[in-house]
Amino acid sequence: MDLSVDIAGVRLQNPVLAASGTFGYGTEFEDIVNLAGLGGVVTKGLSRQPMAGNPSPRLFETAAGMLNSVGLQNIGAAAFVRTRLPRLRQLGAVVIANVFGETVADYVEVIETLNAGEGIAAYELNASCPNTACGGMVFGADPTLLAELVGACKRASRRPLIVKLTPNVADIGVTARAAAEAGADALSLVNTFLGLAIDPETRRFRFARGVAGLSGPAIKPLALRLVYEARQAVRLPLIGIGGIATGRDAVEFLLAGASAVQVGTMNFWDPKATENVLRELTRFCHRHGIEQVRALTGALETGPPATGGTTA
Ligand SMILES: Cc1cc2nc3c(=O)[nH]c(=O)nc-3n(C[C@H](O)[C@H](O)[C@H](O)COP(=O)(O)O)c2cc1C
């Protein structure tokens, strides 16, 4: 069976990747997961300078999901290239570096720093960050800001550029098209949904900043809809993300139009979640006589719902 997929000219041996911010730099998992066996590892977000992140609490469990306000803590792009990338190469991982900043110039500087490192397959731009030079408006929530960001990063990059979209928009088609027209090579979606948690005992927010990002199985149907809508808007390869916990979840995202998927929050529940999803996806393909996993991409039947299907 051929599990390989092509994302913007990068050949992945299979379509299951670890999602940014839920898998450290990848090296933390080297004793638990065979990194060389995954489709790829997306690093936690990398910035120009090291960042300490937000004060605790940073995580709060919700019904079928999790809120986080980690604040993009990381060692910085230069330290990543020096201290983590060599080990990831030794381990045979396909590395996708997740990039963020507060201004367009910050993103470009991170990309230039990463350009100097060997062994990165592609960049993933986290477009869910507020642009401090533009009153804090989130890059990915405004098509003009997003196009400016993607254009500048594309010019600076010597590697394929995957643009990761925020779900916190009225119409994902608008931002998907803006990213595509500005030069994105692929899109990944979605990042976390804005949520809020209040402690009824203290009548206070649970997080210092009030809002936090919701992820996990709770968001899967929402993310699946957004992947399907993005598929209608653009022809770029899509990477589906949001609450994926099983091989069948992955199949749903592929059918909706994704070429690959990322597993995020489930890594907190079970550090082998990526491998579990891959094994289950492989079994699904065997059971259904699917010889090439890429044949599932966009292969949704759009007739009326069939009766007698399973619910799980
Ligand atoms: C604790 C945590 C940290 C995250 N950090 C990042 C990050 O640094 N960059 C990024 O693009 N996405 C980040 N994300 C978003 C995830 O990569 C993913 O898009 C989102 O959680 C939805 O997928 P999931 O439901 O499988 O977790 C983070 C998510 C969580 C839960």
PDB file of N, CA and C in Angstrom, residues 101 104 107 125-131 136-150 163-179 188 191:
ATOM      1  N   GLY A 101       5.684  35.643  14.781  1.00  0.00           N
ATOM      2  CA  GLY A 101       6.293  36.910  15.165  1.00  0.00           C
ATOM      3  C   GLY A 101       5.217  37.916  15.523  1.00  0.00           C
ATOM      4  N   VAL A 104       5.651  41.724  10.603  1.00  0.00           N
ATOM      5  CA  VAL A 104       6.077  41.018   9.390  1.00  0.00           C
ATOM      6  C   VAL A 104       7.596  40.845   9.425  1.00  0.00           C
ATOM      7  N   TYR A 107       8.727  37.804  11.427  1.00  0.00           N
ATOM      8  CA  TYR A 107       8.551  36.520  10.717  1.00  0.00           C
ATOM      9  C   TYR A 107       9.683  36.328   9.715  1.00  0.00           C
ATOM     10  N   LEU A 125       3.710  28.836   8.694  1.00  0.00           N
ATOM     11  CA  LEU A 125       3.524  30.165   9.290  1.00  0.00           C
ATOM     12  C   LEU A 125       2.318  30.139  10.199  1.00  0.00           C
ATOM     13  N   ASN A 126       2.515  30.452  11.461  1.00  0.00           N
ATOM     14  CA  ASN A 126       1.383  30.571  12.373  1.00  0.00           C
ATOM     15  C   ASN A 126       0.804  31.967  12.193  1.00  0.00           C
ATOM     16  N   ALA A 127      -0.314  32.038  11.479  1.00  0.00           N
ATOM     17  CA  ALA A 127      -0.910  33.347  11.180  1.00  0.00           C
ATOM     18  C   ALA A 127      -1.943  33.746  12.231  1.00  0.00           C
ATOM     19  N   SER A 128      -1.938  33.059  13.397  1.00  0.00           N
ATOM     20  CA  SER A 128      -2.928  33.362  14.436  1.00  0.00           C
ATOM     21  C   SER A 128      -2.388  34.339  15.475  1.00  0.00           C
ATOM     22  N   CYS A 129      -1.301  35.048  15.128  1.00  0.00           N
ATOM     23  CA  CYS A 129      -0.691  35.958  16.112  1.00  0.00           C
ATOM     24  C   CYS A 129      -1.140  37.387  15.870  1.00  0.00           C
ATOM     25  N   PRO A 130      -1.268  38.163  16.964  1.00  0.00           N
ATOM     26  CA  PRO A 130      -1.615  39.577  16.788  1.00  0.00           C
ATOM     27  C   PRO A 130      -0.444  40.370  16.200  1.00  0.00           C
ATOM     28  N   ASN A 131      -0.736  41.259  15.272  1.00  0.00           N
ATOM     29  CA  ASN A 131       0.273  42.116  14.661  1.00  0.00           C
ATOM     30  C   ASN A 131       0.396  43.370  15.525  1.00  0.00           C
ATOM     31  N   GLY A 136      -2.709  45.240  17.033  1.00  0.00           N
ATOM     32  CA  GLY A 136      -2.998  43.931  17.621  1.00  0.00           C
ATOM     33  C   GLY A 136      -3.940  43.070  16.812  1.00  0.00           C
ATOM     34  N   MET A 137      -4.326  43.542  15.624  1.00  0.00           N
ATOM     35  CA  MET A 137      -5.195  42.718  14.761  1.00  0.00           C
ATOM     36  C   MET A 137      -4.457  41.428  14.387  1.00  0.00           C
ATOM     37  N   VAL A 138      -5.138  40.291  14.508  1.00  0.00           N
ATOM     38  CA  VAL A 138      -4.505  39.010  14.197  1.00  0.00           C
ATOM     39  C   VAL A 138      -4.230  38.931  12.688  1.00  0.00           C
ATOM     40  N   PHE A 139      -2.979  38.595  12.305  1.00  0.00           N
ATOM     41  CA  PHE A 139      -2.589  38.544  10.888  1.00  0.00           C
ATOM     42  C   PHE A 139      -3.613  37.763  10.069  1.00  0.00           C
ATOM     43  N   GLY A 140      -3.904  36.558  10.545  1.00  0.00           N
ATOM     44  CA  GLY A 140      -4.700  35.634   9.742  1.00  0.00           C
ATOM     45  C   GLY A 140      -6.178  35.958   9.723  1.00  0.00           C
ATOM     46  N   ALA A 141      -6.610  36.979  10.476  1.00  0.00           N
ATOM     47  CA  ALA A 141      -8.034  37.315  10.504  1.00  0.00           C
ATOM     48  C   ALA A 141      -8.369  38.391   9.479  1.00  0.00           C
ATOM     49  N   ASP A 142      -7.345  38.952   8.851  1.00  0.00           N
ATOM     50  CA  ASP A 142      -7.566  40.040   7.911  1.00  0.00           C
ATOM     51  C   ASP A 142      -6.868  39.696   6.589  1.00  0.00           C
ATOM     52  N   PRO A 143      -7.609  39.586   5.487  1.00  0.00           N
ATOM     53  CA  PRO A 143      -6.988  39.123   4.243  1.00  0.00           C
ATOM     54  C   PRO A 143      -5.849  40.013   3.754  1.00  0.00           C
ATOM     55  N   THR A 144      -5.937  41.326   3.998  1.00  0.00           N
ATOM     56  CA  THR A 144      -4.872  42.236   3.528  1.00  0.00           C
ATOM     57  C   THR A 144      -3.598  42.025   4.328  1.00  0.00           C
ATOM     58  N   LEU A 145      -3.746  41.957   5.664  1.00  0.00           N
ATOM     59  CA  LEU A 145      -2.577  41.714   6.529  1.00  0.00           C
ATOM     60  C   LEU A 145      -1.963  40.358   6.216  1.00  0.00           C
ATOM     61  N   LEU A 146      -2.833  39.371   6.001  1.00  0.00           N
ATOM     62  CA  LEU A 146      -2.349  38.012   5.744  1.00  0.00           C
ATOM     63  C   LEU A 146      -1.564  37.968   4.430  1.00  0.00           C
ATOM     64  N   ALA A 147      -2.085  38.632   3.409  1.00  0.00           N
ATOM     65  CA  ALA A 147      -1.402  38.640   2.111  1.00  0.00           C
ATOM     66  C   ALA A 147      -0.041  39.318   2.230  1.00  0.00           C
ATOM     67  N   GLU A 148       0.006  40.402   2.998  1.00  0.00           N
ATOM     68  CA  GLU A 148       1.288  41.098   3.177  1.00  0.00           C
ATOM     69  C   GLU A 148       2.298  40.171   3.863  1.00  0.00           C
ATOM     70  N   LEU A 149       1.838  39.483   4.900  1.00  0.00           N
ATOM     71  CA  LEU A 149       2.709  38.565   5.647  1.00  0.00           C
ATOM     72  C   LEU A 149       3.208  37.422   4.748  1.00  0.00           C
ATOM     73  N   VAL A 150       2.277  36.799   4.042  1.00  0.00           N
ATOM     74  CA  VAL A 150       2.639  35.634   3.221  1.00  0.00           C
ATOM     75  C   VAL A 150       3.587  36.057   2.096  1.00  0.00           C
ATOM     76  N   VAL A 163       0.887  27.868   5.044  1.00  0.00           N
ATOM     77  CA  VAL A 163       0.282  28.934   5.854  1.00  0.00           C
ATOM     78  C   VAL A 163      -0.817  28.326   6.715  1.00  0.00           C
ATOM     79  N   LYS A 164      -0.680  28.512   8.032  1.00  0.00           N
ATOM     80  CA  LYS A 164      -1.641  27.907   8.969  1.00  0.00           C
ATOM     81  C   LYS A 164      -2.708  28.922   9.319  1.00  0.00           C
ATOM     82  N   LEU A 165      -3.937  28.611   8.982  1.00  0.00           N
ATOM     83  CA  LEU A 165      -5.038  29.567   9.105  1.00  0.00           C
ATOM     84  C   LEU A 165      -5.692  29.514  10.482  1.00  0.00           C
ATOM     85  N   THR A 166      -6.166  30.682  10.907  1.00  0.00           N
ATOM     86  CA  THR A 166      -6.960  30.736  12.128  1.00  0.00           C
ATOM     87  C   THR A 166      -8.415  30.409  11.791  1.00  0.00           C
ATOM     88  N   PRO A 167      -9.109  29.702  12.692  1.00  0.00           N
ATOM     89  CA  PRO A 167     -10.530  29.429  12.444  1.00  0.00           C
ATOM     90  C   PRO A 167     -11.422  30.593  12.878  1.00  0.00           C
ATOM     91  N   ASN A 168     -10.812  31.622  13.502  1.00  0.00           N
ATOM     92  CA  ASN A 168     -11.622  32.689  14.100  1.00  0.00           C
ATOM     93  C   ASN A 168     -11.922  33.782  13.079  1.00  0.00           C
ATOM     94  N   VAL A 169     -12.584  33.372  12.009  1.00  0.00           N
ATOM     95  CA  VAL A 169     -12.970  34.282  10.924  1.00  0.00           C
ATOM     96  C   VAL A 169     -14.390  33.920  10.481  1.00  0.00           C
ATOM     97  N   ALA A 170     -15.035  34.866   9.814  1.00  0.00           N
ATOM     98  CA  ALA A 170     -16.405  34.603   9.355  1.00  0.00           C
ATOM     99  C   ALA A 170     -16.408  33.679   8.142  1.00  0.00           C
ATOM    100  N   ASP A 171     -15.410  33.811   7.262  1.00  0.00           N
ATOM    101  CA  ASP A 171     -15.396  33.043   6.012  1.00  0.00           C
ATOM    102  C   ASP A 171     -13.966  32.587   5.722  1.00  0.00           C
ATOM    103  N   ILE A 172     -13.697  31.321   5.914  1.00  0.00           N
ATOM    104  CA  ILE A 172     -12.337  30.805   5.738  1.00  0.00           C
ATOM    105  C   ILE A 172     -11.929  30.880   4.267  1.00  0.00           C
ATOM    106  N   GLY A 173     -12.904  30.895   3.365  1.00  0.00           N
ATOM    107  CA  GLY A 173     -12.590  30.984   1.934  1.00  0.00           C
ATOM    108  C   GLY A 173     -11.836  32.274   1.616  1.00  0.00           C
ATOM    109  N   VAL A 174     -12.190  33.351   2.306  1.00  0.00           N
ATOM    110  CA  VAL A 174     -11.567  34.661   2.043  1.00  0.00           C
ATOM    111  C   VAL A 174     -10.097  34.624   2.428  1.00  0.00           C
ATOM    112  N   THR A 175      -9.788  34.103   3.614  1.00  0.00           N
ATOM    113  CA  THR A 175      -8.379  34.088   4.038  1.00  0.00           C
ATOM    114  C   THR A 175      -7.606  32.995   3.293  1.00  0.00           C
ATOM    115  N   ALA A 176      -8.252  31.899   2.981  1.00  0.00           N
ATOM    116  CA  ALA A 176      -7.571  30.843   2.206  1.00  0.00           C
ATOM    117  C   ALA A 176      -7.150  31.395   0.842  1.00  0.00           C
ATOM    118  N   ARG A 177      -8.049  32.124   0.191  1.00  0.00           N
ATOM    119  CA  ARG A 177      -7.731  32.697  -1.128  1.00  0.00           C
ATOM    120  C   ARG A 177      -6.640  33.760  -1.021  1.00  0.00           C
ATOM    121  N   ALA A 178      -6.717  34.579   0.034  1.00  0.00           N
ATOM    122  CA  ALA A 178      -5.697  35.635   0.211  1.00  0.00           C
ATOM    123  C   ALA A 178      -4.321  35.002   0.355  1.00  0.00           C
ATOM    124  N   ALA A 179      -4.219  33.932   1.133  1.00  0.00           N
ATOM    125  CA  ALA A 179      -2.920  33.262   1.334  1.00  0.00           C
ATOM    126  C   ALA A 179      -2.448  32.632   0.027  1.00  0.00           C
ATOM    127  N   SER A 188      -2.448  24.914   6.102  1.00  0.00           N
ATOM    128  CA  SER A 188      -2.820  23.989   7.158  1.00  0.00           C
ATOM    129  C   SER A 188      -3.921  24.666   7.967  1.00  0.00           C
ATOM    130  N   ASN A 191      -5.939  26.362  13.448  1.00  0.00           N
ATOM    131  CA  ASN A 191      -5.363  26.632  14.757  1.00  0.00           C
ATOM    132  C   ASN A 191      -6.504  26.577  15.792  1.00  0.00           C
TER     133      ASN A 191
END
